[in-house]
Amino acid sequence: QVQLVESGGGLVQAGGSLRVSCAASGRTFSSYAMGWFRQAPGKEREFVAGIRWSGGRTYYADSVKGRFTISRDNAKNTVYLQMNSLKPEDTAVYYCAARKMEIAVELLEYDYWGQGTQVTVSS
C-alpha cells in the first residue's frame, strides 16, 4: 500500500516558477514509477510527466517538455515537479500517482493517487 500527499501548489504569475512535491508512505517507494497528472476545470485528467522507479528515465507530455522537470529522492520518499515558464493554461489540480516499476501515460495504469494540489497561473 502506498499513500501519496501532494504539496506546494499555489498562485503564480505567468512566466514564473513553482515546485510541487509528492510525499509517499511505504518502504517500497523506490520500486514504483511515479507520474504527475493534471486536471483543469471541465477537462479530463491528463498525463504531465513520469519518472522510472530508479529515476534513470523520465517522460514528458509535449505541452510541458522543456519547461517542467520531474525528479525523485528515494531516500526521502518524495517526487518533485519543477515547473518553469508557467502559462495560464497550466492552471489545474496536479496529482501524483504511483505504479510498479515503469512509467505509463494512461491514468488506469496507476494504482495509487494523491488528493491533488491546486496550481493557478495568472496572466
Short mmCIF file of C-alpha atoms in Angstrom, two decimals:
data_model
loop_
_atom_site.label_atom_id
_atom_site.label_comp_id
_atom_site.label_asym_id
_atom_site.label_seq_id
_atom_site.Cartn_x
_atom_site.Cartn_y
_atom_site.Cartn_z
CA GLN A 1 0.00 0.00 0.00
CA VAL A 2 1.27 3.47 -0.91
CA GLN A 3 -0.18 6.74 0.31
CA LEU A 4 0.62 9.94 -1.56
CA VAL A 5 0.34 13.53 -0.35
CA GLU A 6 0.97 16.46 -2.67
CA SER A 7 2.04 19.92 -1.55
CA GLY A 8 3.49 23.13 -2.91
CA GLY A 9 0.69 24.34 -5.13
CA GLY A 10 -0.33 27.98 -5.21
CA LEU A 11 -0.85 31.10 -7.25
CA VAL A 12 1.91 32.32 -9.57
CA GLN A 13 2.12 34.82 -12.39
CA ALA A 14 2.66 33.74 -15.97
CA GLY A 15 6.35 33.20 -16.64
CA GLY A 16 7.01 32.28 -13.05
CA SER A 17 8.08 29.04 -11.42
CA LEU A 18 6.67 26.67 -8.86
CA ARG A 19 7.70 23.31 -7.45
CA VAL A 20 5.17 20.78 -6.28
CA SER A 21 6.09 17.79 -4.17
CA CYS A 22 4.58 14.40 -3.51
CA ALA A 23 5.49 12.56 -0.32
CA ALA A 24 4.91 8.83 -0.30
CA SER A 25 4.49 6.43 2.56
CA GLY A 26 5.64 2.84 2.42
CA ARG A 27 9.00 1.14 2.42
CA THR A 28 8.85 0.12 -1.25
CA PHE A 29 8.62 3.61 -2.75
CA SER A 30 11.81 3.05 -4.71
CA SER A 31 10.19 0.22 -6.68
CA TYR A 32 7.40 2.45 -8.01
CA ALA A 33 7.33 4.60 -11.09
CA MET A 34 5.79 7.97 -10.34
CA GLY A 35 3.67 10.15 -12.53
CA TRP A 36 2.28 13.65 -12.39
CA PHE A 37 -1.13 14.32 -13.92
CA ARG A 38 -3.28 17.43 -14.00
CA GLN A 39 -6.92 18.24 -14.41
CA ALA A 40 -8.24 21.62 -15.41
CA PRO A 41 -11.90 22.60 -14.83
CA GLY A 42 -14.15 20.92 -17.35
CA LYS A 43 -11.32 18.84 -18.80
CA GLU A 44 -10.13 15.28 -18.44
CA ARG A 45 -7.17 14.42 -16.28
CA GLU A 46 -4.04 14.30 -18.41
CA PHE A 47 -0.53 12.97 -18.11
CA VAL A 48 2.17 15.56 -17.44
CA ALA A 49 5.39 13.74 -16.56
CA GLY A 50 6.67 10.40 -15.32
CA ILE A 51 9.82 9.01 -13.81
CA ARG A 52 11.02 5.44 -13.65
CA TRP A 53 11.44 3.67 -10.34
CA SER A 54 15.22 4.17 -10.48
CA GLY A 55 14.97 7.77 -11.63
CA GLY A 56 17.06 6.98 -14.68
CA ARG A 57 14.35 7.63 -17.21
CA THR A 58 11.78 10.39 -17.50
CA TYR A 59 8.98 11.15 -19.92
CA TYR A 60 7.01 14.34 -20.55
CA ALA A 61 3.89 15.46 -22.30
CA ASP A 62 4.69 17.63 -25.30
CA SER A 63 2.86 20.56 -23.71
CA VAL A 64 5.36 20.77 -20.83
CA LYS A 65 8.56 19.47 -22.42
CA GLY A 66 11.43 21.87 -21.83
CA ARG A 67 9.55 23.73 -19.08
CA PHE A 68 8.83 21.08 -16.44
CA THR A 69 11.26 18.70 -14.76
CA ILE A 70 10.32 15.64 -12.76
CA SER A 71 12.75 14.22 -10.21
CA ARG A 72 12.70 11.94 -7.22
CA ASP A 73 14.59 11.41 -3.99
CA ASN A 74 14.08 7.81 -2.93
CA ALA A 75 15.82 8.44 0.39
CA LYS A 76 13.07 10.96 1.20
CA ASN A 77 10.24 9.04 -0.49
CA THR A 78 9.44 12.16 -2.45
CA VAL A 79 8.90 13.07 -6.09
CA TYR A 80 9.04 16.62 -7.36
CA LEU A 81 7.74 18.54 -10.34
CA GLN A 82 9.64 21.73 -11.06
CA MET A 83 7.54 23.97 -13.26
CA ASN A 84 9.17 26.90 -15.06
CA SER A 85 7.87 29.40 -17.60
CA LEU A 86 4.36 28.76 -16.39
CA LYS A 87 1.42 29.66 -18.60
CA PRO A 88 -2.23 30.30 -17.72
CA GLU A 89 -3.11 27.05 -19.48
CA ASP A 90 -1.04 25.19 -16.87
CA THR A 91 -3.71 26.05 -14.31
CA ALA A 92 -5.08 22.80 -12.91
CA VAL A 93 -5.17 20.48 -9.96
CA TYR A 94 -1.94 18.48 -10.05
CA TYR A 95 -1.98 14.87 -8.90
CA CYS A 96 0.82 12.43 -8.31
CA ALA A 97 0.35 8.74 -8.90
CA ALA A 98 2.32 5.54 -8.43
CA ARG A 99 2.60 2.25 -10.26
CA LYS A 100 5.10 -0.60 -10.15
CA MET A 101 8.41 -0.15 -11.96
CA GLU A 102 7.83 1.54 -15.34
CA ILE A 103 6.35 4.83 -16.49
CA ALA A 104 2.89 4.85 -18.06
CA VAL A 105 0.86 7.68 -19.56
CA GLU A 106 -2.60 6.23 -19.04
CA LEU A 107 -4.49 7.01 -15.83
CA LEU A 108 -5.77 3.46 -15.48
CA GLU A 109 -2.22 2.12 -15.34
CA TYR A 110 -1.62 3.77 -11.96
CA ASP A 111 -2.57 2.08 -8.72
CA TYR A 112 -2.27 4.88 -6.17
CA TRP A 113 -3.23 8.55 -6.27
CA GLY A 114 -2.80 11.61 -4.10
CA GLN A 115 -5.54 14.11 -3.33
CA GLY A 116 -4.12 16.80 -5.60
CA THR A 117 -2.75 20.31 -5.20
CA GLN A 118 -4.08 23.40 -6.97
CA VAL A 119 -1.78 25.36 -9.26
CA THR A 120 -3.13 28.63 -10.60
CA VAL A 121 -1.24 30.73 -13.14
CA SER A 122 -2.46 34.27 -13.61
CA SER A 123 -1.98 36.19 -16.85
#
